[in-house]
Coordinates of C-alpha atoms and ligand atoms in Angstrom, one line a residue:
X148 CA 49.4 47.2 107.9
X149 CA 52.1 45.0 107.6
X150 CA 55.2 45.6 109.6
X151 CA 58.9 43.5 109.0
X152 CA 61.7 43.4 111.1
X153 CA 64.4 43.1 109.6
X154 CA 66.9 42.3 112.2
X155 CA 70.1 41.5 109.3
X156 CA 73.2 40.2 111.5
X157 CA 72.6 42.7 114.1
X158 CA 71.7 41.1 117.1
X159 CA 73.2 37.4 118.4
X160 CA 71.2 34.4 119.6
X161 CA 70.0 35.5 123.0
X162 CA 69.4 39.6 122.0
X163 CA 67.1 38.2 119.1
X164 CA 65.2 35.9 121.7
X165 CA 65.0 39.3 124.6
X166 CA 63.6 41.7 121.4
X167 CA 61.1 38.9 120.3
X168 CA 59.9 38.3 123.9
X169 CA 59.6 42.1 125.1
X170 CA 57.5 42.8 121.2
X171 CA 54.9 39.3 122.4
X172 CA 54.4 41.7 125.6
X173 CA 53.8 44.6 123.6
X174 CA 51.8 43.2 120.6
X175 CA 48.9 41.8 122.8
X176 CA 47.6 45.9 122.6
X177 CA 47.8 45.7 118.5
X178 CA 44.5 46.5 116.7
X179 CA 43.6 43.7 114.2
X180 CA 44.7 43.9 110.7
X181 CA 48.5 44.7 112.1
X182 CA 50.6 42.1 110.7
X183 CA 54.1 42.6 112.5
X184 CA 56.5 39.8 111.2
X185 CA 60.1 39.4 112.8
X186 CA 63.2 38.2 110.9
X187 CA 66.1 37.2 112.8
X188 CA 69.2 35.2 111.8
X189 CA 68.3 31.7 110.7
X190 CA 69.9 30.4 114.2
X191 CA 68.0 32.2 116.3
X192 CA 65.4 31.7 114.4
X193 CA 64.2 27.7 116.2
X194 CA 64.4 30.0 119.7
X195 CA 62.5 33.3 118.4
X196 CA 59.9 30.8 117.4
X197 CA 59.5 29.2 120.8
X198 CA 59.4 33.0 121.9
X199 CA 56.7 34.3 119.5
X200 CA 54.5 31.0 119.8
X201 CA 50.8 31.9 120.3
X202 CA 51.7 35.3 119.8
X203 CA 50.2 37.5 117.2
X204 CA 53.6 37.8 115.6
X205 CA 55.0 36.4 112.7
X206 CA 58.0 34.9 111.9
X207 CA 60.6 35.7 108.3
X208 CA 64.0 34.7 107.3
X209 CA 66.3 36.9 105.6
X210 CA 67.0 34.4 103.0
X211 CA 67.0 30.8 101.7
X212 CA 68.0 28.5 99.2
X213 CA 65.9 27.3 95.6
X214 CA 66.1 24.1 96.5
X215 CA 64.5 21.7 99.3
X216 CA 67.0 19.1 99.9
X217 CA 70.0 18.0 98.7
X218 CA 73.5 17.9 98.7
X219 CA 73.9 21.9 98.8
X220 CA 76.3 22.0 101.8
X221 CA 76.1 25.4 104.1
X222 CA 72.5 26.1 102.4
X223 CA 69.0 26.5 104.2
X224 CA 66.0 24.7 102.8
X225 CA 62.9 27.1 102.5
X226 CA 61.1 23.9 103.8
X227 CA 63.1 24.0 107.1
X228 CA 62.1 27.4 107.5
X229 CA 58.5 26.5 107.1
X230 CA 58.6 23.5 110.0
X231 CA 60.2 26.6 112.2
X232 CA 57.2 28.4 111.3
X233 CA 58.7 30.9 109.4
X234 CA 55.6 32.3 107.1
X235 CA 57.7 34.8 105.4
X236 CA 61.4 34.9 103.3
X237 CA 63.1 38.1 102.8
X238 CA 64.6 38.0 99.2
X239 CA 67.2 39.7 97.1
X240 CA 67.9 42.0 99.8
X241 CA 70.3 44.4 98.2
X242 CA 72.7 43.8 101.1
X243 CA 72.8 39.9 99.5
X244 CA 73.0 41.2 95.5
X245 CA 75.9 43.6 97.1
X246 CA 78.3 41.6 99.3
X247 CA 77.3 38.0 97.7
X248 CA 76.6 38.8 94.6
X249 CA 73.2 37.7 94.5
X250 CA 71.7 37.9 90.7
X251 CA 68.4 38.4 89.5
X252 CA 68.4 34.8 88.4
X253 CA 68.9 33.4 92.0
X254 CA 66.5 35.5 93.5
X255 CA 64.0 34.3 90.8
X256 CA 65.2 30.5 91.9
X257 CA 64.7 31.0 95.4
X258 CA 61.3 33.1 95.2
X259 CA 59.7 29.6 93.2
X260 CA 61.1 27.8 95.9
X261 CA 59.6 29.6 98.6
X262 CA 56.6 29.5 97.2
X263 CA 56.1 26.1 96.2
X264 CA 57.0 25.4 99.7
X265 CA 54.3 27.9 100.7
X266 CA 56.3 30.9 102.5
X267 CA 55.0 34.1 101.3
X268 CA 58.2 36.3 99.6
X269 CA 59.5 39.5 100.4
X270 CA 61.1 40.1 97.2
X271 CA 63.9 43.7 97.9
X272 CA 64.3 45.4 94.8
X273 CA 65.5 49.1 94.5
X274 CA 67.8 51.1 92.4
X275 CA 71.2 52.5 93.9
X276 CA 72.6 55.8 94.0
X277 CA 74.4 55.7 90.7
X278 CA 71.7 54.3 89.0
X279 CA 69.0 56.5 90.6
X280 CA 71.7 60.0 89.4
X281 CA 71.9 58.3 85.6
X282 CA 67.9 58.3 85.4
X283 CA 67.8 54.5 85.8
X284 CA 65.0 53.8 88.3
X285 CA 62.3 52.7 86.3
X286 CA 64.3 50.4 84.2
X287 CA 65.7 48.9 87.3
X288 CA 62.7 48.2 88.9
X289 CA 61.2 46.6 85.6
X290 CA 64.5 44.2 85.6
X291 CA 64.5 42.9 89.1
X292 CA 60.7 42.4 88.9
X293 CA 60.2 41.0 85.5
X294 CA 63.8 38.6 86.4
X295 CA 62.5 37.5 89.7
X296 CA 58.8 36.7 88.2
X297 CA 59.2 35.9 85.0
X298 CA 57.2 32.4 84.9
X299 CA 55.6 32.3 88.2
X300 CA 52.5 32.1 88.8
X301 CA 50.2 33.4 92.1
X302 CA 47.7 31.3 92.7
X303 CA 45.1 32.0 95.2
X304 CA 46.6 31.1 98.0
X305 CA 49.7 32.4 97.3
X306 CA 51.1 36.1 99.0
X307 CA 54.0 38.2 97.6
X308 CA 54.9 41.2 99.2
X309 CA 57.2 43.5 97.1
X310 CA 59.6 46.1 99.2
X311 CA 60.7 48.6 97.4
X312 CA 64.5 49.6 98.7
X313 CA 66.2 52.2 97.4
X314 CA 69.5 51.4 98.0
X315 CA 70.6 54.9 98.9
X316 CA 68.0 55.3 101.2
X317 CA 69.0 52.5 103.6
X318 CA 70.2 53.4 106.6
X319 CA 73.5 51.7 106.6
X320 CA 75.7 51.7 103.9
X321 CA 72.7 54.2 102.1
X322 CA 73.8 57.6 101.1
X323 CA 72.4 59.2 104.5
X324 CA 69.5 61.0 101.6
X325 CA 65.9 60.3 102.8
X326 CA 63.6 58.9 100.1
X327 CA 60.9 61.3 99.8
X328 CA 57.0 60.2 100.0
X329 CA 56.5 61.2 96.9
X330 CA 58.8 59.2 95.1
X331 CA 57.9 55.7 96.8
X332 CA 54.5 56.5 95.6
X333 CA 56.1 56.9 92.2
X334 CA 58.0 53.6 92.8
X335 CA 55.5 51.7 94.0
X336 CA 53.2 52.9 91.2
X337 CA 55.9 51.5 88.9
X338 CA 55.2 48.2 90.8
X339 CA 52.0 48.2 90.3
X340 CA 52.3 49.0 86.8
X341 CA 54.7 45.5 86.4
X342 CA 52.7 43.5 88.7
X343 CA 49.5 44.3 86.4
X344 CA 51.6 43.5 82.8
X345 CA 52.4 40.0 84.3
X346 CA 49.3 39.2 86.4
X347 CA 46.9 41.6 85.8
X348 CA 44.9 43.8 88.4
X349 CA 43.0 40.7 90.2
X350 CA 45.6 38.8 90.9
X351 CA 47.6 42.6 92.3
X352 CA 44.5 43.2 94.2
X353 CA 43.7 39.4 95.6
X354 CA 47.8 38.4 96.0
X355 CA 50.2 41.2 96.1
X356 CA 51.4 43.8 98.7
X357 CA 54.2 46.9 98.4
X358 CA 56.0 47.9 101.0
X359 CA 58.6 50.3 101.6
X360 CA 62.2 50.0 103.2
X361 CA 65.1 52.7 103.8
X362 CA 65.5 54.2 107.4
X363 CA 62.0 54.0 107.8
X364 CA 61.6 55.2 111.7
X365 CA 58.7 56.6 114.5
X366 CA 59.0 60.0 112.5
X367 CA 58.8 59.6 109.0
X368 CA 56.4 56.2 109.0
X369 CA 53.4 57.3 108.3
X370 CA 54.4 59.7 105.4
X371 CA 55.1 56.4 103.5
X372 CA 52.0 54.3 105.5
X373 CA 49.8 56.7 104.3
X374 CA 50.4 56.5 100.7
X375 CA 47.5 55.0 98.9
X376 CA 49.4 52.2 96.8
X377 CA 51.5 51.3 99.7
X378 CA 50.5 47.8 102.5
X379 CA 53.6 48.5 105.1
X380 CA 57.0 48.8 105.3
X381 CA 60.2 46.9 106.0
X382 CA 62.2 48.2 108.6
X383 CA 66.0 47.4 110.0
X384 CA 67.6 49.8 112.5
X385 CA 64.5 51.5 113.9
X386 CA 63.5 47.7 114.8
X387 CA 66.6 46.3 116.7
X388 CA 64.9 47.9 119.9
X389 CA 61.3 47.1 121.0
X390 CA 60.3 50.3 122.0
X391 CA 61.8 52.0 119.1
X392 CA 59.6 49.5 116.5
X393 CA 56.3 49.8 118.5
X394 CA 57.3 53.4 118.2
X395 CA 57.1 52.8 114.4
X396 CA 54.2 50.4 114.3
X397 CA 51.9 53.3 116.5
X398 CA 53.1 56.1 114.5
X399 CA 52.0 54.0 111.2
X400 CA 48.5 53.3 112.8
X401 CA 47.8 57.2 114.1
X402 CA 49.2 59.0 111.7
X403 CA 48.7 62.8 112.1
X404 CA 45.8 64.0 109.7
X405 CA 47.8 65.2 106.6
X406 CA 47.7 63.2 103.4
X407 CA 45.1 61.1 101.8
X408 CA 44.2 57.5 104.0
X409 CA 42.5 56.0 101.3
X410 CA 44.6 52.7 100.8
X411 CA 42.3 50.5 98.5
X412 CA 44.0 48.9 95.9
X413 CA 42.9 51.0 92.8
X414 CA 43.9 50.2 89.7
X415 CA 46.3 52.2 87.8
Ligands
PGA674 P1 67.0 50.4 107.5 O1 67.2 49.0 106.8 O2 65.6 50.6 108.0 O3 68.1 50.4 108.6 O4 67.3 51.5 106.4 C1 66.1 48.6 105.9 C2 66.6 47.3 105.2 O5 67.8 47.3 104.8 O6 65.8 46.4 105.0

């Protein structure tokens, strides 16, 4: 079960470094097989690393640049990221396609980068309100997917996680509308579907994870955790406060006996 914190511009320098400390107190008690991966602001990120070191936790950025080096002033290199010992780069985060206009086209730039410079993406995509009322789901999910991996290949060593985030459903700035269950297993069948037409189901089984984002917190986690087609999920505000995301990591891991717990990576 994989389990991102997505921490946006939420907390400064030195709340980023007490969160990360009290979760390496906490995370000593997860089972194996939890993958719980912290993304603060890239400068906190050089002192949430020193925090996290020989912890179990992992560490993301909420973005970087398509190139390594150059002359690209203000940008962050995806190999900086990797000497901080980031392992994971949140990508076309609606919040980035929104208020920096972020196109399919960059986000396809900087997911090569980050994995030529081995980081393992967390590629956002998910329609908005208007487009989910005008019946447009499916055909936005084909276009951020197909844009963002058109020509890239997944070699075996190479991770992609896709987060499906409806927009509407985030918690800020969303529509205050809870997705339901049933339609991120509908989305992220959709993923799957696209994932299979460009790689086929080997490389879904062997390189690819879906997760799910939108006010994901301690109540409603393991109606989406326990969806068959479905790795994790990506969370913001229920992860600003330790006890609040252990809260969702727990719920996710003893989910109350309802819905089917098979979560093998069946083809469609
Ligand atoms: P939220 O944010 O959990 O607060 O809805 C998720 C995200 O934007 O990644």
């Amino acid at each position: 079960m994989l389990a991102i914190a997505n921490w946006k511009m939420k907390l400064d320098v030195l709340q980023s470094v007490a969160l990360a400390q009290a979760m390496v107190k906490s995370a000593r008690h997860l089972p194996q097989g939890t993958e719980v991966v912290l993304c603060p602001t890239f400068l906190s990120l050089a002192h949430v690393a020193a925090a996290v070191k020989g912890s179990t936790l992992r560490l993301g950025a909420q973005d970087c640049f398509w190139e390594t080096q150059g002359a690209f002033t203000g940008e962050v290199s995806p190999a900086d990221l990797r000497q901080l010992d980031c392992q994971y780069v949140i990508l076309g985060h609606s919040e980035r396609r929104e208020h920096m206009q972020e196109t399919d086209g960059q986000v396809h730039r900087k997911l090569e980068a980050a994995l030529r410079t081995g980081l393992t993406p967390v590629l956002c995509i998910g329609e908005n309100y208007q487009e989910r009322s005008g019946s447009q789901k499916d055909y936005v999910l084909i276009r951020q997917l197909q844009a963002a991996l058109q020509g890239v290949t997944l070699g075996p060593d190479d991770r992609l996680v896709v987060a499906y985030e409806p927009v509407w459903a985030i918690s800020t700035g969303g529509t205050g509308i809870e997705a339901t269950p049933d339609e991120v297993q509908y989305a992220s069948e959709v993923i799957r579907h696209i994932i299979i037409d460009l790689y086929g189901a080997a490389v879904l089984q062997r390189s690819v994870q879906i997760v799910y984002g939108g006010s994901v917190n301690p109540s409603n986690v393991a109606s989406f955790t326990q969806l068959p087609t479905l790795h994790g999920v990506l969370v913001g505000s229920a992860s600003l406060d330790a006890a609040t995301f252990l809260a969702v990591i727990s719920a996710a891991l003893n989910p109350m006996p309802s819905r089917t717990t098979d979560r093998s990576n069946t083809v469609i």
